CSV table of C-alpha atoms in Angstrom, one decimal:
chain,number,residue,atom,x,y,z
U,1,MET,CA,-0.1,0.0,0.0
U,2,ARG,CA,2.9,2.4,0.8
U,3,GLN,CA,4.1,2.1,-2.7
U,4,LEU,CA,0.7,3.2,-4.1
U,5,THR,CA,0.1,7.0,-5.0
U,6,GLU,CA,-2.2,8.9,-2.6
U,7,ALA,CA,-5.0,8.8,-5.4
U,8,ASP,CA,-4.8,5.0,-5.6
U,9,ARG,CA,-4.9,4.6,-1.9
U,10,ASP,CA,-7.9,6.9,-1.6
U,11,ALA,CA,-9.7,5.1,-4.6
U,12,ILE,CA,-9.2,1.8,-2.7
U,13,ARG,CA,-10.6,3.3,0.6
U,14,LEU,CA,-13.7,4.5,-1.3
U,15,ALA,CA,-14.2,1.2,-3.0
U,16,GLN,CA,-14.3,-0.5,0.4
U,17,ASP,CA,-17.1,1.7,1.7
U,18,PRO,CA,-20.4,-0.2,1.9
U,19,LYS,CA,-22.1,2.8,0.1
U,20,PHE,CA,-19.6,2.7,-2.8
U,21,PRO,CA,-22.3,1.7,-5.5
U,22,ARG,CA,-24.5,4.7,-4.5
U,23,TRP,CA,-21.5,7.0,-4.7
U,24,LEU,CA,-20.8,5.7,-8.3
U,25,GLU,CA,-24.5,6.5,-9.0
U,26,GLN,CA,-24.2,10.1,-7.8
U,27,ILE,CA,-21.0,10.6,-10.0
U,28,THR,CA,-22.8,9.1,-13.0
U,29,ALA,CA,-25.8,11.4,-12.5
U,30,THR,CA,-23.7,14.5,-12.6
U,31,GLY,CA,-22.2,13.2,-15.9
U,32,GLY,CA,-18.7,12.9,-14.4
U,33,CYS,CA,-18.5,16.6,-13.3
U,34,SER,CA,-15.0,17.4,-12.5
U,35,HIS,CA,-15.7,19.8,-9.6
U,36,PRO,CA,-19.2,18.9,-8.3
U,37,ILE,CA,-21.1,20.9,-5.4
U,38,HIS,CA,-21.7,19.2,-2.2
U,39,LEU,CA,-25.2,19.9,-0.7
U,40,SER,CA,-26.6,18.8,2.6
U,41,GLY,CA,-30.4,18.8,3.3
U,42,SER,CA,-33.7,17.2,2.6
U,43,THR,CA,-36.8,17.4,0.4
U,44,THR,CA,-40.3,16.3,1.6
U,45,THR,CA,-43.3,16.1,-0.6
U,46,LEU,CA,-46.7,16.2,1.1
U,47,ASP,CA,-50.3,15.9,0.1
U,48,ALA,CA,-51.7,19.3,0.3
U,49,SER,CA,-55.1,18.5,1.6
U,50,THR,CA,-54.2,15.8,4.1
U,51,GLY,CA,-50.6,16.6,5.1
U,52,GLU,CA,-49.6,13.0,4.4
U,53,ILE,CA,-46.0,12.5,3.6
U,54,ILE,CA,-45.7,11.1,-0.1
U,55,ARG,CA,-42.1,11.2,-0.4
U,56,HIS,CA,-38.9,12.1,1.7
U,57,TYR,CA,-35.4,12.3,0.8
U,58,ASP,CA,-32.5,13.1,3.1
U,59,THR,CA,-28.9,13.3,2.4
U,60,ARG,CA,-28.2,11.7,5.8
U,61,ASP,CA,-28.7,8.4,3.9
U,62,GLU,CA,-26.1,9.2,1.2
U,63,PRO,CA,-22.4,8.5,1.3
U,64,GLY,CA,-20.7,11.1,3.4
U,65,GLU,CA,-24.2,12.6,4.2
U,66,ARG,CA,-24.1,14.7,1.1
U,67,LEU,CA,-25.4,15.0,-2.5
U,68,LEU,CA,-23.3,15.9,-5.4
U,69,VAL,CA,-24.6,18.2,-8.1
U,70,ARG,CA,-23.1,19.7,-11.3
U,71,CYS,CA,-20.9,22.6,-11.1
U,72,ARG,CA,-22.3,24.0,-14.4
U,73,ASN,CA,-19.0,25.6,-15.4
U,74,ARG,CA,-19.2,26.3,-19.1
U,75,ARG,CA,-15.5,26.2,-19.8
U,76,VAL,CA,-14.2,22.8,-21.2
U,77,THR,CA,-10.8,23.4,-19.6
U,78,VAL,CA,-12.6,23.6,-16.2
U,79,CYS,CA,-15.2,20.9,-16.6
U,80,PRO,CA,-15.5,18.9,-19.8
U,81,ALA,CA,-18.7,17.2,-18.6
U,82,CYS,CA,-20.6,20.4,-17.7
U,83,SER,CA,-19.3,22.4,-20.7
U,84,ARG,CA,-20.6,19.6,-23.0
U,85,LEU,CA,-24.0,20.0,-21.3
U,86,HIS,CA,-23.8,23.8,-21.6
U,87,ALA,CA,-22.9,23.5,-25.3
U,88,GLY,CA,-25.9,21.2,-25.9
U,89,ASP,CA,-28.1,24.0,-24.2
U,90,THR,CA,-26.6,26.7,-26.3
U,91,TYR,CA,-27.1,24.8,-29.5
U,92,HIS,CA,-30.9,24.3,-28.8
U,93,LEU,CA,-31.2,28.0,-27.7
U,94,VAL,CA,-29.7,29.4,-30.8
U,95,ARG,CA,-31.3,26.7,-33.0
U,96,ALA,CA,-34.8,27.5,-31.6
U,97,GLY,CA,-34.3,31.1,-32.7
U,98,LEU,CA,-33.4,30.0,-36.2
U,99,LEU,CA,-35.8,27.2,-36.9
U,100,GLY,CA,-38.3,27.2,-34.3
U,101,GLY,CA,-39.1,24.8,-31.3
U,102,LYS,CA,-39.1,25.2,-27.6
U,103,ASN,CA,-42.3,27.2,-27.8
U,104,VAL,CA,-40.9,29.2,-30.8
U,105,PRO,CA,-43.1,28.9,-34.0
U,106,GLY,CA,-41.5,27.3,-36.9
U,107,THR,CA,-42.5,30.1,-39.2
U,108,ILE,CA,-39.5,32.2,-38.0
U,109,ARG,CA,-37.4,30.3,-40.4
U,110,ASN,CA,-39.0,32.2,-43.3
U,111,ARG,CA,-38.4,35.7,-41.8
U,112,PRO,CA,-35.6,38.0,-42.5
U,113,ARG,CA,-32.6,36.4,-40.6
U,114,LEU,CA,-28.9,37.3,-40.8
U,115,PHE,CA,-25.5,35.9,-39.5
U,116,ILE,CA,-23.3,38.9,-39.0
U,117,THR,CA,-19.8,39.4,-37.8
U,118,LEU,CA,-18.5,42.7,-36.4
U,119,THR,CA,-14.8,43.0,-35.7
U,120,ALA,CA,-12.5,45.1,-33.5
U,121,PRO,CA,-10.7,48.0,-35.1
U,122,SER,CA,-6.9,47.8,-35.7
U,123,PHE,CA,-4.7,48.7,-32.8
U,124,GLY,CA,-1.5,48.2,-34.8
U,125,PRO,CA,-0.2,45.8,-37.4
U,126,VAL,CA,0.2,42.1,-36.2
U,127,HIS,CA,1.4,39.0,-38.0
U,128,ARG,CA,-1.0,37.0,-40.1
U,129,ALA,CA,-1.2,33.5,-41.3
U,130,GLY,CA,-1.8,32.4,-44.9
U,131,ASP,CA,-0.1,34.3,-47.6
U,132,ARG,CA,3.0,36.5,-47.1
U,133,CYS,CA,2.3,38.1,-43.8
U,134,ARG,CA,2.9,41.9,-44.4
U,135,PRO,CA,5.0,42.3,-47.5
U,136,ARG,CA,6.4,45.8,-48.1
U,137,ARG,CA,8.4,46.8,-51.2
U,138,ASP,CA,10.1,49.7,-49.5
U,139,GLY,CA,11.0,47.8,-46.4
U,140,GLY,CA,11.5,50.4,-43.7
U,141,THR,CA,11.6,50.4,-40.0
U,142,CYS,CA,9.3,52.1,-37.2
U,143,GLU,CA,10.6,54.7,-34.9
U,144,HIS,CA,11.6,51.9,-32.5
U,145,GLY,CA,13.8,50.3,-35.2
U,146,ARG,CA,11.7,47.4,-35.9
U,147,PRO,CA,10.7,46.2,-39.6
U,148,LEU,CA,7.4,47.7,-40.8
U,149,GLY,CA,6.6,44.6,-42.8
U,150,CYS,CA,7.0,40.8,-42.8
U,151,GLY,CA,7.6,38.7,-45.9
U,152,ALA,CA,7.2,35.3,-44.1
U,153,ILE,CA,4.4,32.7,-44.6
U,154,HIS,CA,3.1,31.7,-41.2
U,155,ALA,CA,1.3,28.6,-40.4
U,156,SER,CA,-2.2,29.2,-38.7
U,157,ASP,CA,-0.8,27.7,-35.4
U,158,ALA,CA,2.5,29.6,-35.5
U,159,PRO,CA,3.1,31.4,-32.1
U,160,VAL,CA,3.9,34.6,-33.9
U,161,VAL,CA,0.5,34.8,-35.5
U,162,GLY,CA,-1.5,37.6,-33.8
U,163,GLN,CA,1.5,39.3,-32.2
U,164,PRO,CA,2.4,43.0,-32.9
U,165,LEU,CA,5.1,43.6,-35.5
U,166,CYS,CA,6.2,46.3,-32.9
U,167,PRO,CA,4.9,46.0,-29.3
U,168,ASP,CA,6.0,49.5,-28.7
U,169,CYS,CA,3.9,50.9,-31.6
U,170,TYR,CA,0.8,48.8,-30.7
U,171,ASP,CA,-1.9,50.8,-29.0
U,172,TYR,CA,-2.6,48.6,-25.9
U,173,THR,CA,-4.5,51.4,-24.1
U,174,SER,CA,-7.1,51.7,-27.1
U,175,HIS,CA,-7.3,47.8,-27.2
U,176,VAL,CA,-8.2,47.5,-23.5
U,177,LEU,CA,-10.7,50.5,-23.5
U,178,TRP,CA,-12.3,49.1,-26.6
U,179,HIS,CA,-12.9,45.7,-24.8
U,180,ALA,CA,-14.2,47.5,-21.8
U,181,HIS,CA,-16.9,49.4,-24.0
U,182,ALA,CA,-17.5,46.6,-26.4
U,183,SER,CA,-20.9,45.8,-24.9
U,184,LYS,CA,-22.0,49.3,-24.9
U,185,LEU,CA,-21.0,49.6,-28.6
U,186,TRP,CA,-23.2,46.6,-29.3
U,187,ASP,CA,-26.1,48.2,-27.5
U,188,ARG,CA,-25.6,51.3,-29.5
U,189,PHE,CA,-25.5,49.3,-32.7
U,190,VAL,CA,-28.6,47.5,-32.0
U,191,ILE,CA,-30.4,50.9,-31.4
U,192,ASP,CA,-29.1,52.4,-34.4
U,193,VAL,CA,-30.2,49.4,-36.6
U,194,ARG,CA,-33.7,49.9,-35.4
U,195,ARG,CA,-33.5,53.7,-36.1
U,196,ARG,CA,-32.3,53.0,-39.6
U,197,LEU,CA,-34.9,50.5,-40.5
U,198,ALA,CA,-37.6,52.8,-39.3
U,199,SER,CA,-36.1,55.7,-41.3
U,200,SER,CA,-35.7,53.7,-44.4
U,201,VAL,CA,-39.5,53.0,-44.7
U,202,GLY,CA,-40.6,56.3,-43.5
U,203,LEU,CA,-41.4,55.6,-39.9
U,204,VAL,CA,-40.9,57.7,-36.9
U,205,GLN,CA,-38.0,56.1,-35.1
U,206,SER,CA,-39.8,56.3,-31.8
U,207,ARG,CA,-42.7,54.2,-33.2
U,208,PHE,CA,-40.7,51.4,-34.7
U,209,ALA,CA,-41.6,49.1,-31.8
U,210,LEU,CA,-45.2,49.3,-32.9
U,211,HIS,CA,-44.3,47.8,-36.2
U,212,ALA,CA,-41.5,45.4,-35.7
U,213,ARG,CA,-39.0,43.9,-33.3
U,214,LEU,CA,-35.4,43.1,-33.7
U,215,SER,CA,-34.4,39.8,-32.0
U,216,PHE,CA,-30.8,38.5,-31.7
U,217,ALA,CA,-28.4,36.2,-30.1
U,218,ARG,CA,-24.6,37.0,-30.1
U,219,VAL,CA,-21.4,35.4,-29.1
U,220,ALA,CA,-18.0,37.2,-28.4
U,221,GLU,CA,-14.9,35.5,-29.8
U,222,TYR,CA,-11.3,36.3,-29.3
U,223,GLN,CA,-9.2,36.6,-32.5
U,224,LYS,CA,-5.6,35.5,-32.6
U,225,ARG,CA,-4.6,39.3,-31.8
U,226,ALA,CA,-6.6,38.8,-28.5
U,227,ALA,CA,-9.3,41.3,-29.7
U,228,VAL,CA,-12.9,40.4,-29.3
U,229,HIS,CA,-15.1,40.3,-32.4
U,230,VAL,CA,-18.8,39.5,-32.4
U,231,HIS,CA,-20.8,36.8,-34.2
U,232,ALA,CA,-24.7,37.4,-34.2
U,233,VAL,CA,-27.9,36.0,-35.5
U,234,VAL,CA,-30.3,38.8,-36.2
U,235,ARG,CA,-34.0,38.2,-36.9
U,236,LEU,CA,-36.8,40.7,-37.8
U,237,ASP,CA,-40.1,39.7,-36.1
U,238,GLY,CA,-43.5,41.5,-35.7
U,239,PRO,CA,-44.0,43.9,-32.7
U,240,THR,CA,-45.0,41.1,-30.2
U,241,GLY,CA,-42.0,38.9,-31.0
U,242,PRO,CA,-41.7,35.4,-32.5
U,243,ASP,CA,-45.5,34.7,-32.5
U,244,ASP,CA,-46.0,37.9,-34.8
U,245,GLU,CA,-45.1,38.1,-38.4
U,246,PRO,CA,-42.9,41.0,-39.5
U,247,PRO,CA,-44.3,43.8,-41.7
U,248,ALA,CA,-44.1,43.4,-45.5
U,249,TRP,CA,-41.4,46.0,-46.0
U,250,GLY,CA,-39.0,43.8,-43.7
U,251,THR,CA,-36.7,42.2,-46.1
U,252,PRO,CA,-33.2,40.7,-45.8
U,253,ASP,CA,-31.6,43.3,-48.0
U,254,LEU,CA,-33.2,46.0,-46.0
U,255,LEU,CA,-31.9,44.4,-42.8
U,256,ILE,CA,-28.3,44.0,-44.4
U,257,ASP,CA,-28.2,47.6,-45.5
U,258,ALA,CA,-29.2,48.8,-41.9
U,259,VAL,CA,-26.6,46.5,-40.3
U,260,ARG,CA,-23.8,47.7,-42.5
U,261,ALA,CA,-24.8,51.4,-42.2
U,262,SER,CA,-25.0,51.2,-38.3
U,263,ALA,CA,-21.6,49.3,-37.9
U,264,ARG,CA,-20.0,52.1,-39.8
U,265,ARG,CA,-21.8,54.8,-37.9
U,266,VAL,CA,-22.1,54.1,-34.2
U,267,LEU,CA,-19.3,55.0,-31.7
U,268,VAL,CA,-18.8,55.2,-27.9
U,269,HIS,CA,-16.6,58.0,-26.3
U,270,THR,CA,-14.5,57.0,-23.3
U,271,PRO,CA,-14.4,59.2,-20.1
U,272,TYR,CA,-11.8,61.9,-20.4
U,273,SER,CA,-8.5,61.2,-18.7
U,274,LEU,CA,-5.4,63.4,-18.4
U,275,ALA,CA,-3.3,60.4,-19.2
U,276,VAL,CA,-5.1,59.1,-22.0
U,277,GLY,CA,-7.6,61.9,-23.3
U,278,GLU,CA,-11.0,60.9,-24.8
U,279,LEU,CA,-11.1,58.1,-27.3
U,280,ALA,CA,-13.8,57.5,-29.9
U,281,LEU,CA,-14.3,53.8,-30.2
U,282,ARG,CA,-15.9,52.1,-33.2
U,283,TRP,CA,-16.4,48.8,-34.9
U,284,GLY,CA,-13.7,47.5,-37.2
U,285,ALA,CA,-13.8,48.1,-41.0
U,286,GLN,CA,-14.5,44.4,-41.7
U,287,VAL,CA,-18.3,43.8,-41.4
U,288,ASP,CA,-19.8,40.6,-42.7
U,289,ALA,CA,-23.7,40.2,-42.9
U,290,ARG,CA,-25.1,37.1,-44.7
U,291,PRO,CA,-28.8,36.2,-45.1
U,292,LEU,CA,-30.0,32.8,-43.8
U,293,HIS,CA,-32.5,31.3,-46.1
U,294,ALA,CA,-35.0,28.5,-45.3
U,295,ASN,CA,-34.2,26.8,-48.6
U,296,GLY,CA,-30.6,26.2,-47.6
U,297,ASP,CA,-29.1,28.8,-50.0
U,298,GLY,CA,-26.6,30.4,-47.5
U,299,PRO,CA,-25.0,29.5,-44.3
U,300,ASP,CA,-26.6,26.4,-42.7
U,301,ASP,CA,-28.9,27.0,-39.7
U,302,ASP,CA,-27.7,23.9,-37.8
U,303,ALA,CA,-24.1,24.9,-38.6
U,304,VAL,CA,-24.5,28.3,-37.3
U,305,ALA,CA,-25.9,27.0,-34.0
U,306,ALA,CA,-23.3,24.4,-33.6
U,307,TYR,CA,-20.5,27.0,-34.2
U,308,VAL,CA,-22.0,29.2,-31.4
U,309,ALA,CA,-22.3,26.3,-29.1
U,310,LYS,CA,-18.8,25.1,-29.7
U,311,TYR,CA,-17.2,28.5,-29.0
U,312,VAL,CA,-19.1,29.4,-25.7
U,313,THR,CA,-17.4,26.4,-24.0
U,314,LYS,CA,-13.9,27.2,-25.1
U,315,GLY,CA,-11.5,28.1,-22.3
U,316,ALA,CA,-8.9,30.8,-22.3
U,317,SER,CA,-6.3,28.3,-23.0
U,318,GLU,CA,-7.9,27.3,-26.3
U,319,THR,CA,-8.6,31.0,-27.4
U,320,GLY,CA,-5.1,32.2,-26.4
U,321,ALA,CA,-6.7,35.2,-24.7
U,322,GLY,CA,-6.7,35.8,-21.0
U,323,THR,CA,-7.2,33.2,-18.2
U,324,ASP,CA,-10.2,31.3,-17.0
U,325,HIS,CA,-9.9,32.7,-13.4
U,326,PRO,CA,-9.8,36.4,-12.0
U,327,LEU,CA,-6.4,37.8,-11.1
U,328,THR,CA,-6.1,39.5,-7.7
U,329,THR,CA,-2.7,41.0,-7.7
U,330,ARG,CA,-0.2,42.3,-10.2
U,331,ASP,CA,2.2,39.5,-9.3
U,332,ASP,CA,-0.5,37.1,-10.7
U,333,ILE,CA,-0.1,38.7,-14.1
U,334,GLU,CA,3.5,37.7,-14.2
U,335,SER,CA,2.9,34.1,-13.5
U,336,VAL,CA,0.1,33.2,-15.8
U,337,PRO,CA,0.8,31.1,-18.7
U,338,VAL,CA,0.2,33.5,-21.5
U,339,ASN,CA,2.2,35.1,-24.4
U,340,ALA,CA,4.0,38.4,-24.1
U,341,HIS,CA,1.3,40.3,-26.0
U,342,VAL,CA,-1.6,39.0,-23.7
U,343,ARG,CA,0.5,39.7,-20.7
U,344,THR,CA,1.0,43.4,-21.9
U,345,LEU,CA,-2.7,43.8,-22.3
U,346,MET,CA,-3.1,42.5,-18.7
U,347,ARG,CA,-0.6,45.0,-17.4
U,348,THR,CA,-2.5,47.7,-19.2
U,349,CYS,CA,-5.8,46.6,-17.6
U,350,TRP,CA,-4.1,46.7,-14.2
U,351,ARG,CA,-2.5,50.1,-14.8
U,352,LEU,CA,-5.6,51.8,-16.3
U,353,GLY,CA,-7.6,50.3,-13.5
U,354,LYS,CA,-6.1,52.5,-10.8
U,355,LEU,CA,-7.3,55.7,-12.6
U,356,PRO,CA,-10.3,57.1,-10.9
U,357,GLU,CA,-12.0,58.1,-14.3
U,358,TYR,CA,-12.0,54.5,-15.3
U,359,GLU,CA,-13.1,53.1,-11.9
U,360,PRO,CA,-16.7,52.3,-13.2
U,361,LEU,CA,-15.1,50.0,-15.8
U,362,HIS,CA,-13.7,47.7,-13.1
U,363,LEU,CA,-10.6,47.0,-15.3
U,364,ARG,CA,-8.7,45.3,-12.6
U,365,THR,CA,-11.6,42.9,-11.9
U,366,TRP,CA,-11.7,42.0,-15.6
U,367,THR,CA,-7.9,41.8,-16.1
U,368,HIS,CA,-8.2,38.0,-16.8
U,369,THR,CA,-10.5,38.7,-19.9
U,370,LEU,CA,-8.3,41.7,-21.1
U,371,GLY,CA,-10.9,44.2,-20.1
U,372,TYR,CA,-13.8,42.6,-21.7
U,373,ARG,CA,-16.9,42.8,-19.3
U,374,GLY,CA,-19.6,41.3,-21.4
U,375,HIS,CA,-20.9,37.8,-21.3
U,376,ILE,CA,-19.8,35.3,-24.0
U,377,LEU,CA,-23.3,34.8,-25.2
U,378,THR,CA,-26.1,37.2,-24.9
U,379,LYS,CA,-29.6,37.4,-26.6
U,380,SER,CA,-32.5,39.5,-26.6
U,381,ARG,CA,-35.5,38.6,-24.5
U,382,ALA,CA,-37.8,37.5,-27.6
U,383,TYR,CA,-35.1,35.7,-29.6
U,384,SER,CA,-35.9,32.1,-28.2
U,385,THR,CA,-36.0,30.1,-25.0
U,386,THR,CA,-33.7,30.6,-22.0
U,387,TYR,CA,-31.0,28.5,-20.3
U,388,ALA,CA,-33.3,28.3,-17.2
U,389,ALA,CA,-36.3,26.9,-19.2
U,390,LEU,CA,-34.0,24.4,-20.9
U,391,ARG,CA,-32.7,23.1,-17.5
U,392,ALA,CA,-36.2,23.0,-16.1
U,393,ASP,CA,-37.4,20.9,-19.0
U,394,ARG,CA,-34.4,18.5,-18.5
U,395,ALA,CA,-35.2,18.2,-14.8
U,396,ALA,CA,-38.8,17.6,-15.6
U,397,HIS,CA,-37.9,14.9,-18.1
U,398,ARG,CA,-35.7,13.1,-15.8
U,399,ALA,CA,-38.4,13.2,-13.1
U,400,ASN,CA,-41.1,12.0,-15.4
U,401,GLY,CA,-41.3,8.7,-13.8
U,402,GLU,CA,-41.9,10.3,-10.4
U,403,GLN,CA,-44.7,12.7,-11.2
U,404,LEU,CA,-46.8,13.1,-8.2
U,405,GLY,CA,-49.6,15.1,-9.9
U,406,GLU,CA,-51.4,18.3,-8.6
U,407,GLY,CA,-52.3,18.9,-5.0
U,408,THR,CA,-48.8,18.2,-3.6
U,409,VAL,CA,-46.6,20.6,-1.7
U,410,THR,CA,-42.8,20.2,-1.5
U,411,GLU,CA,-40.8,21.4,1.3
U,412,ALA,CA,-36.9,21.6,0.8
U,413,THR,CA,-34.0,22.6,2.9
U,414,TRP,CA,-30.6,22.8,1.4
U,415,ARG,CA,-27.1,24.1,2.3
U,416,TYR,CA,-23.7,24.2,0.7
U,417,ILE,CA,-21.1,22.1,2.5
U,418,GLY,CA,-18.2,22.0,0.0
U,419,SER,CA,-17.0,21.1,-3.6
U,420,GLY,CA,-14.7,19.1,-5.5
U,421,TYR,CA,-13.2,15.5,-4.9
U,422,THR,CA,-10.6,13.8,-2.9
U,423,PRO,CA,-7.7,12.5,-5.0
U,424,GLY,CA,-9.1,9.1,-5.4
U,425,ALA,CA,-12.7,10.3,-6.2
U,426,ALA,CA,-11.2,12.5,-8.6
U,427,GLN,CA,-9.5,9.6,-10.5
U,428,LEU,CA,-12.7,7.6,-10.4
U,429,ALA,CA,-14.9,10.4,-11.7
U,430,ALA,CA,-12.5,11.1,-14.5
U,431,GLY,CA,-12.9,7.3,-15.6
U,432,ILE,CA,-16.7,7.7,-15.5
U,433,ALA,CA,-16.7,10.9,-17.5
U,434,GLU,CA,-14.6,9.2,-20.2
U,435,ASP,CA,-16.9,6.1,-20.2
U,436,LEU,CA,-20.1,8.3,-20.7
U,437,ALA,CA,-18.3,10.3,-23.5
U,438,GLN,CA,-17.3,6.9,-25.3
U,439,ASN,CA,-21.0,5.7,-24.9
U,440,ARG,CA,-22.2,9.0,-26.5
U,441,GLU,CA,-19.7,8.6,-29.4
U,442,PHE,CA,-20.8,4.8,-29.9
U,443,ALA,CA,-24.4,5.9,-29.9
U,444,ARG,CA,-23.7,8.7,-32.4
U,445,GLU,CA,-21.8,6.4,-34.7
U,446,ALA,CA,-24.6,3.8,-34.5
U,447,LYS,CA,-27.2,6.3,-35.4
U,448,HIS,CA,-25.2,7.5,-38.3
U,449,GLU,CA,-24.8,3.8,-39.7
U,450,GLN,CA,-28.4,3.1,-39.1
U,451,TRP,CA,-29.3,6.4,-41.1
U,452,TRP,CA,-27.0,5.4,-44.1
U,453,GLY,CA,-28.3,1.9,-44.0
U,454,GLU,CA,-31.9,3.0,-44.6
């Protein structure tokens, strides 16, 4: 036993526990969650009229007198099991707004719908992949003595891709402040699209909501240069939302024109600073707006939903921008495993965060995301369903065999008592998660073979 690792000794101890089978059931129920939450408490279901106890559950009967539940972390680098579940929920949320379902009518697939991409502006030249990076016939150097161009051909995964040609010329201050205002810039963009749609058909802008509604779901993605750009599904509905048809004047071309014009027009001013001045922040010059057609002529709806779902679960190590956890001191910046470009962005966040004029931006709190303060995925209220509704549907489905009907009352008392695993438990949980993933893959392959065999 002494020659075994701590994890192996702990796993053996767990396996010898009389309640070990129940412990395995709990881990399996969480999908092999890497860092489950431990709860203590009880649930009692009563007949509302008689007070008779119909069902009672208490964690005192569980291994360790606790119940394990999912951590629900969306990042695959933190918890692969929960991120997979989150990706599935995101897929259904976005897909419902494209094709219907989840209480959204299927008629929305015939409405004006766009898949748009808005980029960050340039903060300085960076190395690019593909063809020759930045060829210059006249060569030349910047004021810091570095070449103004690069004639190399970089692979897409080359470490230099996304790095500034000259870090001293790169505008790190504007990069960070643009991130801090990106969500506000999006809000201004949506407002301006509505205004332009109204003006283009002769409506008073303030009365647009009486004729149509703009619904959307957007995801923020970090580019190689560690700058956020935005992908969004935009849909034109009637004034009450998905259940209402849009006006006859609402066409994809009209929506595309409004999107392109608003992306060029909107701007946000930063608070004035003696150290920085006042910056006017805009979207980048590259704007992509593609119509989504029900007949399949254009980007595929399922592919769009799958792309968004895949991205929202990516951790910082996959995107190459920031970290998955907040940084509390300046020393943390120097120790995180990031490249020099990202580290300089973090230092800039920390430096600007001490200025009183930028205090409302909470830049030090968001140093790990390089100043970006928005959620990875956001949507308008009327776009489709919600994460909460999807989770409630899943819980109801799992409890389908235990429906107790109307006329019952449930009393529950729960409290948090910890999280995570012991070394041996973590080892066993990882094995369960791997088995569940393989079973899903086998089921997917079997379904694919059955489909092709028909």
